[in-house]
mmCIF file of C-alpha atoms in Angstrom:
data_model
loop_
_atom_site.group_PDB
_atom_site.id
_atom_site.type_symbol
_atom_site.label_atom_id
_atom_site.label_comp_id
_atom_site.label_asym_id
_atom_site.label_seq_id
_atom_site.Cartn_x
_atom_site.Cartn_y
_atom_site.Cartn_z
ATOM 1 C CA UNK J 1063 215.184 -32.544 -89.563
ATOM 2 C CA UNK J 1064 212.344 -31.926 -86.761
ATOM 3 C CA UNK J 1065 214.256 -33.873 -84.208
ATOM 4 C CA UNK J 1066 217.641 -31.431 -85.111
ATOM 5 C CA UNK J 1067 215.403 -28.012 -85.105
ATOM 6 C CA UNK J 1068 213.905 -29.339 -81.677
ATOM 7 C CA UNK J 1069 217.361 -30.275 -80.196
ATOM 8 C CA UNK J 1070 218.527 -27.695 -77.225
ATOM 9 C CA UNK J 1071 222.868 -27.580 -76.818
ATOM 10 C CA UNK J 1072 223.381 -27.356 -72.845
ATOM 11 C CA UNK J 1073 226.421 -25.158 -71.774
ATOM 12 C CA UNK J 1074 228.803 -26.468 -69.353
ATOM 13 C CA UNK J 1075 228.372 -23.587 -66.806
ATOM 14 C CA UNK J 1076 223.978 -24.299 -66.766
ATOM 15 C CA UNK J 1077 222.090 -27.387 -65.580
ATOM 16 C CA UNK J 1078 219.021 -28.086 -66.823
ATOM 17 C CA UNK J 1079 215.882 -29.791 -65.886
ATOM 18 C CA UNK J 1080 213.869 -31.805 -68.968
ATOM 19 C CA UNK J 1081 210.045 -32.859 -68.487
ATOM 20 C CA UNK J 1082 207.910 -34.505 -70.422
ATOM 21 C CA UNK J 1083 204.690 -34.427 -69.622
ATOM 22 C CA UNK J 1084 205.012 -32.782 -66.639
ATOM 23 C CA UNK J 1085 207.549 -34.913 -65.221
ATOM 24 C CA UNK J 1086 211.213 -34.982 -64.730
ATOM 25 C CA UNK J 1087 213.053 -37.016 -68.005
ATOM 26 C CA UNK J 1088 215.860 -37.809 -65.934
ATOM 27 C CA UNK J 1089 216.710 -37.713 -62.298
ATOM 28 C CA UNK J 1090 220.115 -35.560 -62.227
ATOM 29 C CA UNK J 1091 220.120 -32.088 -64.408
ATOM 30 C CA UNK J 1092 221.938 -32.120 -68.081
ATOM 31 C CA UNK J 1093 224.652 -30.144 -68.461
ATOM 32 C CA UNK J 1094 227.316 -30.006 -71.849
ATOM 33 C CA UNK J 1095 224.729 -31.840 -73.696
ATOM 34 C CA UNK J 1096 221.927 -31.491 -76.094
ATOM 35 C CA UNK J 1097 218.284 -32.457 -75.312
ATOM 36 C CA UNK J 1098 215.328 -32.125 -77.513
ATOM 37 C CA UNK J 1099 212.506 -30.644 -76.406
ATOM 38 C CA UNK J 1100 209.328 -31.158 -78.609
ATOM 39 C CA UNK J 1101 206.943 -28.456 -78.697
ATOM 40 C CA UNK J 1102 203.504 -29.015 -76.332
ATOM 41 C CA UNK J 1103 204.803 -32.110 -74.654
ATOM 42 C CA UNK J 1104 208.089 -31.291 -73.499
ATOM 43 C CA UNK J 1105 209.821 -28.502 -71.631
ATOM 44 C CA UNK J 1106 213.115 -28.065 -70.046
ATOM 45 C CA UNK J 1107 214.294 -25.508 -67.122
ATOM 46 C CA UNK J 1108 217.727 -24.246 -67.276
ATOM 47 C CA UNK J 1109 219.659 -22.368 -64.375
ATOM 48 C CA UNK J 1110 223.208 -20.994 -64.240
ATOM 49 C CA UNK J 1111 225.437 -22.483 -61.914
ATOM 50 C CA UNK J 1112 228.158 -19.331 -61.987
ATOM 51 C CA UNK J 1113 228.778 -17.018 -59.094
ATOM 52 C CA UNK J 1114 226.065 -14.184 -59.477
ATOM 53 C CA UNK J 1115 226.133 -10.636 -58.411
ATOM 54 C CA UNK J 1116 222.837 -8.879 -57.603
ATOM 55 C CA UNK J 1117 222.997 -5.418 -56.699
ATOM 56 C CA UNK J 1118 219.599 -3.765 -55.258
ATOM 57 C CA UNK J 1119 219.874 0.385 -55.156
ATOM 58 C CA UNK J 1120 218.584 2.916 -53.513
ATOM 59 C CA UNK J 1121 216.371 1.123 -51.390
ATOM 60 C CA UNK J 1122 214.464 4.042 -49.262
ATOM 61 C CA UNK J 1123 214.544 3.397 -45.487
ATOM 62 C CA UNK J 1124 213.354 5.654 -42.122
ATOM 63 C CA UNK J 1125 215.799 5.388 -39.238
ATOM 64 C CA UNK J 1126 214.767 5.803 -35.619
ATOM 65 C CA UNK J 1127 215.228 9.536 -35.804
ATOM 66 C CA UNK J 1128 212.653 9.632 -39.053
ATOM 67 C CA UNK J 1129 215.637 10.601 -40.876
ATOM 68 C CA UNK J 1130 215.322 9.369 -44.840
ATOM 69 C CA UNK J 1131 217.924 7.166 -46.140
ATOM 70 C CA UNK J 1132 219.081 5.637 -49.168
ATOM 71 C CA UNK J 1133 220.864 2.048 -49.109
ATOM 72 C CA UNK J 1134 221.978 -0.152 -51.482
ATOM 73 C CA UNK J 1135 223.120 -3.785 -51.112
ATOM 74 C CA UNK J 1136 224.945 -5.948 -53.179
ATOM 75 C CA UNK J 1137 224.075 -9.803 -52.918
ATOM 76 C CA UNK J 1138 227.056 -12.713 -53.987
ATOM 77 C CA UNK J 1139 225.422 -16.450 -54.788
ATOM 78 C CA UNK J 1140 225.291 -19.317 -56.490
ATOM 79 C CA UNK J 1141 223.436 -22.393 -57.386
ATOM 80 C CA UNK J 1142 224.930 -25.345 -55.483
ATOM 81 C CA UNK J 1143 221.974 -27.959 -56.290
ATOM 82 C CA UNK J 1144 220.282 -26.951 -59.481
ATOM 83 C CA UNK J 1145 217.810 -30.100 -59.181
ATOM 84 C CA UNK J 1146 216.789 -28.401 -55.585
ATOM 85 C CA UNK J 1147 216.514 -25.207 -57.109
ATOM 86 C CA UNK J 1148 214.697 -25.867 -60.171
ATOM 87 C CA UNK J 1149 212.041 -27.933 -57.712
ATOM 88 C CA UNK J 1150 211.656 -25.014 -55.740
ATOM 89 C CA UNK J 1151 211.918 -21.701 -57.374
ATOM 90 C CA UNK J 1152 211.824 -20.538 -60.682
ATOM 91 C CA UNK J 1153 215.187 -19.067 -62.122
ATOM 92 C CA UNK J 1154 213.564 -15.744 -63.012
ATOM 93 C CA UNK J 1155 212.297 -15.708 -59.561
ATOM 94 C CA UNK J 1156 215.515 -15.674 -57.906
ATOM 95 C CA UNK J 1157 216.692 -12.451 -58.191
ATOM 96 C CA UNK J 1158 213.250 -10.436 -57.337
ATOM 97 C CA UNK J 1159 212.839 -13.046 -54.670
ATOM 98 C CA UNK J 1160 216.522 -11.953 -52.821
ATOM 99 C CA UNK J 1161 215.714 -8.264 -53.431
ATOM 100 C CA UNK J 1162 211.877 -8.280 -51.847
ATOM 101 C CA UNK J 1163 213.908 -10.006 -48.574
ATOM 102 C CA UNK J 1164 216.989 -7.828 -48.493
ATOM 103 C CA UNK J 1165 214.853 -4.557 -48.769
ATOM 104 C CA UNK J 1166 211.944 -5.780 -45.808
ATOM 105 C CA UNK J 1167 215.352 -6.763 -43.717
ATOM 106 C CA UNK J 1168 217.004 -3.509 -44.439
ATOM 107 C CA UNK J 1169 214.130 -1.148 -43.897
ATOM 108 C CA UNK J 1170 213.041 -3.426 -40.767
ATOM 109 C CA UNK J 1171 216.678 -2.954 -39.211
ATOM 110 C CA UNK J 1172 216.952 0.625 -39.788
ATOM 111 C CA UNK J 1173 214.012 1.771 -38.476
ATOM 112 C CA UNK J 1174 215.266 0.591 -34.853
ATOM 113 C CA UNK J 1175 219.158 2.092 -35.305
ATOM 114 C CA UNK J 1176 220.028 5.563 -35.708
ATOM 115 C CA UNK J 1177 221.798 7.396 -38.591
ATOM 116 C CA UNK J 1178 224.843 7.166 -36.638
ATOM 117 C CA UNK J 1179 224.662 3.339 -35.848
ATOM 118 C CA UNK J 1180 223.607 2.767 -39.343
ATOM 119 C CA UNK J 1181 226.621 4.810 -40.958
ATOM 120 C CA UNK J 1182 229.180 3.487 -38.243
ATOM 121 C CA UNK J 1183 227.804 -0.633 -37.850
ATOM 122 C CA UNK J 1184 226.592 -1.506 -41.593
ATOM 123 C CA UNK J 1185 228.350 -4.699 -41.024
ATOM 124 C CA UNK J 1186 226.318 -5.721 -38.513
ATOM 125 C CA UNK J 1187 223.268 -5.185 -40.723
ATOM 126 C CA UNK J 1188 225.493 -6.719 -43.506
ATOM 127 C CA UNK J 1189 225.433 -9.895 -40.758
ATOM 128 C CA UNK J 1190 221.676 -9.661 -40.009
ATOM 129 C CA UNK J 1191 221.237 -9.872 -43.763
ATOM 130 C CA UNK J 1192 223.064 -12.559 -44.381
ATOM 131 C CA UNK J 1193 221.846 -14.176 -41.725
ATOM 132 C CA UNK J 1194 218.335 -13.680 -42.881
ATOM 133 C CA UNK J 1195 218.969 -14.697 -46.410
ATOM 134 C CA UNK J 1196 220.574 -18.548 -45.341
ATOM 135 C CA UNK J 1197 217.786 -19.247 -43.695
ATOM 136 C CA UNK J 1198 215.801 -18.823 -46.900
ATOM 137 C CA UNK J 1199 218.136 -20.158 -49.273
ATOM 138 C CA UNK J 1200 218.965 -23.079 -47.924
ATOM 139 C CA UNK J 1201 215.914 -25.100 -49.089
ATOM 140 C CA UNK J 1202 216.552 -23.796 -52.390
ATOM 141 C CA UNK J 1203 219.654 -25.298 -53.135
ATOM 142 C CA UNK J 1204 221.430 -21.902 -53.315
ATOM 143 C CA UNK J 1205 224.847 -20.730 -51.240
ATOM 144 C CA UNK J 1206 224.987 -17.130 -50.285
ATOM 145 C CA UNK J 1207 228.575 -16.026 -50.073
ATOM 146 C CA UNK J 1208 228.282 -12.309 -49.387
ATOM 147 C CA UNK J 1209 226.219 -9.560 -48.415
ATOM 148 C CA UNK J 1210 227.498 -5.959 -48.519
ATOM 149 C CA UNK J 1211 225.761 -2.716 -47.648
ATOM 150 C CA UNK J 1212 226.737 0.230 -49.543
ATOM 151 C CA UNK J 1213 226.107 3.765 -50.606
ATOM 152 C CA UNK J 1214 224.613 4.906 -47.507
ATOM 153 C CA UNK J 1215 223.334 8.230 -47.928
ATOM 154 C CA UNK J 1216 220.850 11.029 -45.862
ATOM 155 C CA UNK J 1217 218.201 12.863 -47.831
ATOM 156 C CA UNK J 1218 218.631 15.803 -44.920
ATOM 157 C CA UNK J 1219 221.777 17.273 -46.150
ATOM 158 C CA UNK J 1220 222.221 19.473 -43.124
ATOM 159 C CA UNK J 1221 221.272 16.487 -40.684
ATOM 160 C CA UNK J 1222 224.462 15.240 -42.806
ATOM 161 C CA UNK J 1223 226.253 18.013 -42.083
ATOM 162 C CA UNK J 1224 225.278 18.727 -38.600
ATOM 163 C CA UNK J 1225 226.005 14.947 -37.642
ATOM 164 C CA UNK J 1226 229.552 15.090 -39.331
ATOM 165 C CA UNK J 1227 230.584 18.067 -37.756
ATOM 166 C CA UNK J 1228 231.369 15.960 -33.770
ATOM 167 C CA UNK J 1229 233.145 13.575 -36.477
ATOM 168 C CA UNK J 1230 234.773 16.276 -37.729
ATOM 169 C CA UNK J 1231 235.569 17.712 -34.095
ATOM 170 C CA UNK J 1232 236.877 14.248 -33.007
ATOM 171 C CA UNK J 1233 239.165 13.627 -35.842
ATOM 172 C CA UNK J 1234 240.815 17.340 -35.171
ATOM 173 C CA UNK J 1235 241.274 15.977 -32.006
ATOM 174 C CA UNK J 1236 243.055 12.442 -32.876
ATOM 175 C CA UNK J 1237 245.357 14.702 -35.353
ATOM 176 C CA UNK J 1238 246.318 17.069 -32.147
ATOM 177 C CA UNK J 1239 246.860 14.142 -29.682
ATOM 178 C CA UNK J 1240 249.119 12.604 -32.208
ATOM 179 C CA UNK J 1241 250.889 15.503 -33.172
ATOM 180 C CA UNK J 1242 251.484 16.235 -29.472
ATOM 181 C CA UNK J 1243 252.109 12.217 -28.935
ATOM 182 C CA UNK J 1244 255.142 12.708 -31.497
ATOM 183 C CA UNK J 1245 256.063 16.238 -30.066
ATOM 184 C CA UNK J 1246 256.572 14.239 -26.492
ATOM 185 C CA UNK J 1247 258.324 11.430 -28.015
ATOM 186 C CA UNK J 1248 260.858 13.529 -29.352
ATOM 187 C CA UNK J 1249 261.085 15.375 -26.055
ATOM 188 C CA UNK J 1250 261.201 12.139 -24.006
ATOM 189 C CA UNK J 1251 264.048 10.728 -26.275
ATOM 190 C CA UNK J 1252 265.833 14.294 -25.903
ATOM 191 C CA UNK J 1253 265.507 14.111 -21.971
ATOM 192 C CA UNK J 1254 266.526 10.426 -21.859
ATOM 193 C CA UNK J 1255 269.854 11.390 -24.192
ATOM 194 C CA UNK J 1256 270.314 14.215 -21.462
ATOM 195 C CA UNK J 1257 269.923 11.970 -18.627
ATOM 196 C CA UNK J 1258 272.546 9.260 -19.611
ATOM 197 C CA UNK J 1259 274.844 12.360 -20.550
ATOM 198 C CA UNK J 1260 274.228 13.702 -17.140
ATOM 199 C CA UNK J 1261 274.763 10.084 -15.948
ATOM 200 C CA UNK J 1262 277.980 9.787 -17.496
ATOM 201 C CA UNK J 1263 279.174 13.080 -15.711
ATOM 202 C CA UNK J 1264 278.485 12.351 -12.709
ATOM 203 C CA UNK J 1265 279.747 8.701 -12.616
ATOM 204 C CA UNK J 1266 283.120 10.268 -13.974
ATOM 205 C CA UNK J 1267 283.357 12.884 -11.119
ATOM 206 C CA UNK J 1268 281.747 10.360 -8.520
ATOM 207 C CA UNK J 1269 285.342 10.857 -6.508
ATOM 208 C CA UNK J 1270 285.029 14.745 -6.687
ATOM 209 C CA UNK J 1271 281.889 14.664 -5.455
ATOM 210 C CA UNK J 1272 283.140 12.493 -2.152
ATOM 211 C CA UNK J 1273 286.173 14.755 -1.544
ATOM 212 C CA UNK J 1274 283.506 17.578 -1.570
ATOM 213 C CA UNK J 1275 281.024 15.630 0.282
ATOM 214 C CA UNK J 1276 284.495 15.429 3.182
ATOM 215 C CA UNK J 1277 285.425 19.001 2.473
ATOM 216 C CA UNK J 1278 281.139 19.713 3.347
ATOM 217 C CA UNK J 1279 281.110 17.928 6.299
ATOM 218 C CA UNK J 1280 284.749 19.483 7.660
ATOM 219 C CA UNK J 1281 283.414 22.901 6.641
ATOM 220 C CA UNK J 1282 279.977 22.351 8.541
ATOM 221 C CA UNK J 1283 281.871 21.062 11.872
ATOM 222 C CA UNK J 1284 284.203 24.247 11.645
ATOM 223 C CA UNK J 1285 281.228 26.298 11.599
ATOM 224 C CA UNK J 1286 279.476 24.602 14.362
ATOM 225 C CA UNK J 1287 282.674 25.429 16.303
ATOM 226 C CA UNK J 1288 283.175 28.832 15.201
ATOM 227 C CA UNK J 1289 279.091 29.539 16.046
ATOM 228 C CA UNK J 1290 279.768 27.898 19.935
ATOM 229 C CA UNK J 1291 282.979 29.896 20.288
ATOM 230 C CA UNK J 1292 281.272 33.029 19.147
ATOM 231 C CA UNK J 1293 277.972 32.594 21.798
ATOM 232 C CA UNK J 1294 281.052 31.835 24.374
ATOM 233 C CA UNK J 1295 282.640 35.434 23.577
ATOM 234 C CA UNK J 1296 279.346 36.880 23.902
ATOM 235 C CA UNK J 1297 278.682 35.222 27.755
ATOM 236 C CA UNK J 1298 281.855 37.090 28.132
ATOM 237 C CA UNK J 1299 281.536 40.094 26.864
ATOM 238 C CA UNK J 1300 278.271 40.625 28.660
ATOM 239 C CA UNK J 1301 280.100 39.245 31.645
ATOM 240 C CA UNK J 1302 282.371 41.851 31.589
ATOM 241 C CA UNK J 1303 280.094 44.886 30.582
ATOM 242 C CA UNK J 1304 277.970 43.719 33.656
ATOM 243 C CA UNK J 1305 281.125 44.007 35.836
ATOM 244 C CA UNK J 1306 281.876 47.480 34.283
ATOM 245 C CA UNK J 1307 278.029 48.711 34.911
ATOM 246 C CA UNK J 1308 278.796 47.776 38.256
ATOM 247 C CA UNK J 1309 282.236 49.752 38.463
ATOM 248 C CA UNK J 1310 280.447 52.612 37.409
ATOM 249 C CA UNK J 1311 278.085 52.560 40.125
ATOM 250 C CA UNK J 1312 280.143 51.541 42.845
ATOM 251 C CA UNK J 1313 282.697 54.548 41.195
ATOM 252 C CA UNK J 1314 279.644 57.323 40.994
ATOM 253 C CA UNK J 1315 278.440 56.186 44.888
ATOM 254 C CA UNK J 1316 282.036 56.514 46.143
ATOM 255 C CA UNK J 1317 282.806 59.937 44.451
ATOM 256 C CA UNK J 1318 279.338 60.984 45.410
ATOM 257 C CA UNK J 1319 280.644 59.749 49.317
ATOM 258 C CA UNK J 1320 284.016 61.344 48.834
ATOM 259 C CA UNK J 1321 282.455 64.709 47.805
ATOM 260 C CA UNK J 1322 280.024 64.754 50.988
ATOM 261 C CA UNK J 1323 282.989 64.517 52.932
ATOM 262 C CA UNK J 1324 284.809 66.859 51.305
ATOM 263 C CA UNK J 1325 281.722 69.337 51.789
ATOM 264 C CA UNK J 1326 281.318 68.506 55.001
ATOM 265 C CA UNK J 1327 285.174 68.911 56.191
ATOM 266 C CA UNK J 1328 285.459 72.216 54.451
ATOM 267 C CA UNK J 1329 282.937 73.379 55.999
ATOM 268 C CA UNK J 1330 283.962 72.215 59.762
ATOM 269 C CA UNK J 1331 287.252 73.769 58.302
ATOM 270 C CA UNK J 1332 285.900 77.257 58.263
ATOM 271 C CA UNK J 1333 283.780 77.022 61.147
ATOM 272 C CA UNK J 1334 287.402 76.073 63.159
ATOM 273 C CA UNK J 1335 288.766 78.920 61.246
ATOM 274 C CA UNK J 1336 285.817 81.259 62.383
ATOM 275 C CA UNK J 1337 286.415 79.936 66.258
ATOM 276 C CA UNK J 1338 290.202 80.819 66.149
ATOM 277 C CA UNK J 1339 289.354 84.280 65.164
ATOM 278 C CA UNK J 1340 286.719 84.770 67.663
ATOM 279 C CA UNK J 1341 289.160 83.264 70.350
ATOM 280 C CA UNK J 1342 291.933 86.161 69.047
ATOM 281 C CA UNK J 1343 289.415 88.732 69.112
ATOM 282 C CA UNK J 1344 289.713 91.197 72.220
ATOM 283 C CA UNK J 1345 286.794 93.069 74.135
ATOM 284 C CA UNK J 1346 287.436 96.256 71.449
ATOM 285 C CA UNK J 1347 287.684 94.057 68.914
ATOM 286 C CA UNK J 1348 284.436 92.090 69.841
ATOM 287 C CA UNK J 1349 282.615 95.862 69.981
ATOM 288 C CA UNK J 1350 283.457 96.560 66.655
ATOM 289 C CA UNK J 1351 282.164 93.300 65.189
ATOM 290 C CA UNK J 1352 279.270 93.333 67.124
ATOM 291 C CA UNK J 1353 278.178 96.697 65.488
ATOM 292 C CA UNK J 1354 278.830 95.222 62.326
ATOM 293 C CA UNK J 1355 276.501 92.384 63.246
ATOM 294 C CA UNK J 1356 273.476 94.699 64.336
ATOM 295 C CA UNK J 1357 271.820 94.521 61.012
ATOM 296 C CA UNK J 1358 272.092 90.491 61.252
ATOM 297 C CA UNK J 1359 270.615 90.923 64.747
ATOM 298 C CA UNK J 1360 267.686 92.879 63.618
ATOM 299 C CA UNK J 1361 267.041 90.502 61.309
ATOM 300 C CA UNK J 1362 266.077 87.816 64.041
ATOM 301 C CA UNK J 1363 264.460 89.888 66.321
ATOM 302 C CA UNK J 1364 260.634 89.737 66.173
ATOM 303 C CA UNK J 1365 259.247 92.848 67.068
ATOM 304 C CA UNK J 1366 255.957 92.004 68.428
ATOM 305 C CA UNK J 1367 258.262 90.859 71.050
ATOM 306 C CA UNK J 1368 260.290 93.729 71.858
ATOM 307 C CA UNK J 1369 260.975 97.523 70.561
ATOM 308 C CA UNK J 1370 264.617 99.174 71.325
ATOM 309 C CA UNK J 1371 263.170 102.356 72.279
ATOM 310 C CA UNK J 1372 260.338 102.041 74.778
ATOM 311 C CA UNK J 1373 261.187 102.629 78.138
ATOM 312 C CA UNK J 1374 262.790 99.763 80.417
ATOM 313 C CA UNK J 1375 260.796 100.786 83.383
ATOM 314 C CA UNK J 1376 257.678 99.541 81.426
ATOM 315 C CA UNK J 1377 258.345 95.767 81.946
ATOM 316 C CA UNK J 1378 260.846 95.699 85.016
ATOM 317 C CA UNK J 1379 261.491 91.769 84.144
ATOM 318 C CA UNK J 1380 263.086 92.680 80.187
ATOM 319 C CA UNK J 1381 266.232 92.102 80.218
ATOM 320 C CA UNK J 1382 267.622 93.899 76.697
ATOM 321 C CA UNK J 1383 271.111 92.039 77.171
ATOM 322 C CA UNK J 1384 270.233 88.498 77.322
ATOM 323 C CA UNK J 1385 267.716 88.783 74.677
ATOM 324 C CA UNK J 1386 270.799 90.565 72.541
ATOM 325 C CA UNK J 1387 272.827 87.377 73.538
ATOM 326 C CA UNK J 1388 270.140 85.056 72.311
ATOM 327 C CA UNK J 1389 269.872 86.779 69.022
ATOM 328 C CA UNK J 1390 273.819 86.647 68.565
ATOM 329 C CA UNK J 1391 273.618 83.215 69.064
ATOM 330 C CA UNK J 1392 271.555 82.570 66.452
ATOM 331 C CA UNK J 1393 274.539 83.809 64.257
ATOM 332 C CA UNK J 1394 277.522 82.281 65.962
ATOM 333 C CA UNK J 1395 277.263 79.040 67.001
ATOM 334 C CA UNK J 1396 278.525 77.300 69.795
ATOM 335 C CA UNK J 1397 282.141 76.687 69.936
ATOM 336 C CA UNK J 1398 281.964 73.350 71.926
ATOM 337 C CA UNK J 1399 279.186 72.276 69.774
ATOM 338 C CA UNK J 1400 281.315 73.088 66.514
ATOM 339 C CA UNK J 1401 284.386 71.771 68.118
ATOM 340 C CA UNK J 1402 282.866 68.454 68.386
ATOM 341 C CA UNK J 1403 281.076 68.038 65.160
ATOM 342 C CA UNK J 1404 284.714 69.322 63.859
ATOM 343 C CA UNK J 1405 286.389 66.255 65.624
ATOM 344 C CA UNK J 1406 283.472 63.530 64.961
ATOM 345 C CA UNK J 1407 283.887 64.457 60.843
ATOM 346 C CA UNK J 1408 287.991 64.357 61.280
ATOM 347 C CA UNK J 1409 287.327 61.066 62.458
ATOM 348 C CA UNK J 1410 285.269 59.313 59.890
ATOM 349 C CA UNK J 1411 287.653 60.522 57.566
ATOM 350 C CA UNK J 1412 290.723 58.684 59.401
#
């Protein structure tokens, strides 16, 4: 009846150490069996060899900008070598063993990363962790499968908010670079449809365009032509208004020449005239024009020279009639003289 009241059952999923005395019963762990265990002499360890889950929260941290945090990290194991394990650690020391190591790790970590590296790399500190925790483990017979850092949170609420707001900023700006992304997409598949229909129109009037590429060329040679003949009209046409300009001059020189002459004949025309009368005239005749003439004849005498009515006996050497006859002179010329200038003007004439 004692040894039954004494007896332990085992589960299958625990492994179990029995001493006696102080020292191991066995040398593997029991497991699915029963063991007695008698009170003051025996005693018998048990660990379980399922996956366990230890979660540690709010574990309070100071980042590099002295910036509170609160993280919490959740911890995946198992016992692989309960005979290890029991040697080493007590069961109920596991647990509060893994959570004094993951919160020195976390706080030492976070106080050399900023909020932002903390909120943006907490797999790397997941890695450090775990990484940490191995080492540790090892020699305890116990496999660490995961370490995950979660709930990250900032005390500051408006160091929250004043940290999420470039976030904020830069997500804006991924949503207009993609919306404008798709807006150029569409636009680069409409252009590319436009560009094979444009393509197809021009392969299809690829013979137009050489007959108007010939018709182009024919057209620009005709107008090279027309542009010489034209500057070849113009040589002429200033050419010929040269040749007028010098018509005109030669014209104006000879009329001016012709009209000279004509002066100059009518005028040896009179003076003939003039001698033929003079040559009719008779002594009576002569009288009466001379008296006519006497104004004329006072008109060129000077008279400091000579006065009509002082007395001839004053200056025995006047002669009155030859000075008359000089005076006359003055206003009929000298029929030889005219004669011949008459004759030399006929003759340039001829």
């Amino acid at each position: 009846m004692f040894v039954f009241r004494w007896s332990i059952s085992i589960p299958d999923y625990m492994a179990a150490r029995h001493y006696r005395f102080g020292k191991p019963s066995s040398d593997k762990p029991l497991s699915g069996s029963r063991v007695v265990v008698i009170p003051s002499i025996d005693h018998l360890i048990m660990i379980d060899q399922r996956i366990q889950k230890s979660t540690l929260e709010n574990i309070s941290v100071l980042t590099k900008e002295r910036q509170a945090m609160k993280i919490s990290a959740t911890l995946i194991w198992k016992t692989q070598n309960a005979a290890v394990t029991i040697e080493n650690i007590k069961p109920e020391d596991i647990e509060p063993t893994f959570f004094k190591i993951i919160e020195a790790v976390i706080k030492n970590e976070c106080s050399k990363m900023s909020v932002d590296q903390i909120l943006e790399n907490r797999s790397l500190l997941s890695k450090n962790l775990n990484y940490t925790l191995k080492e540790t483990t090892d020699s305890w017979g116990i496999t660490i499968s995961s370490v995950n850092i979660s709930n990250l949170t900032v005390v500051n609420d408006n160091f929250m908010k004043n940290m999420a707001l470039p976030k904020q900023i830069e997500m804006e700006r991924q949503v207009k670079l993609a919306e404008l992304e798709k807006e150029l997409t569409i636009e680069l598949k409409d252009i590319e449809k436009r560009t094979k229909s444009k393509l197809a129109e021009l392969e299809a009037q690829k013979v137009v365009g050489e007959e108007k590429e010939k018709v182009s060329t024919f057209l620009e040679k005709a107008e090279k032509e027309r542009v010489k003949i034209i500057q070849l009209l113009q040589k002429e046409v200033e050419q010929v208004n040269s040749d007028i300009e010098q018509i005109k001059e030669s014209t104006i020189i000879a009329n001016e020449s012709e009209r000279i002459k004509a002066n100059m004949i009518a005028e040896a025309e009179g003076l003939a005239e003039r001698f033929k009368i003079i040559d009719g005239y008779s002594n009576k005749t002569l009288n009466y024009e001379f008296i006519k003439l006497l104004p004329d004849i006072y008109k060129n005498v000077k008279m400091g020279d000579i006065t009509l009515f002082q007395n001839a006996s004053q200056d025995k050497n006047f002669d009155l009639y030859s000075y008359l006859t000089s005076a006359i002179s003055t206003i009929i010329p000298n029929k030889e003289v005219v004669e011949k200038n008459i004759g030399e003007i006929i003759a340039t004439d001829e």
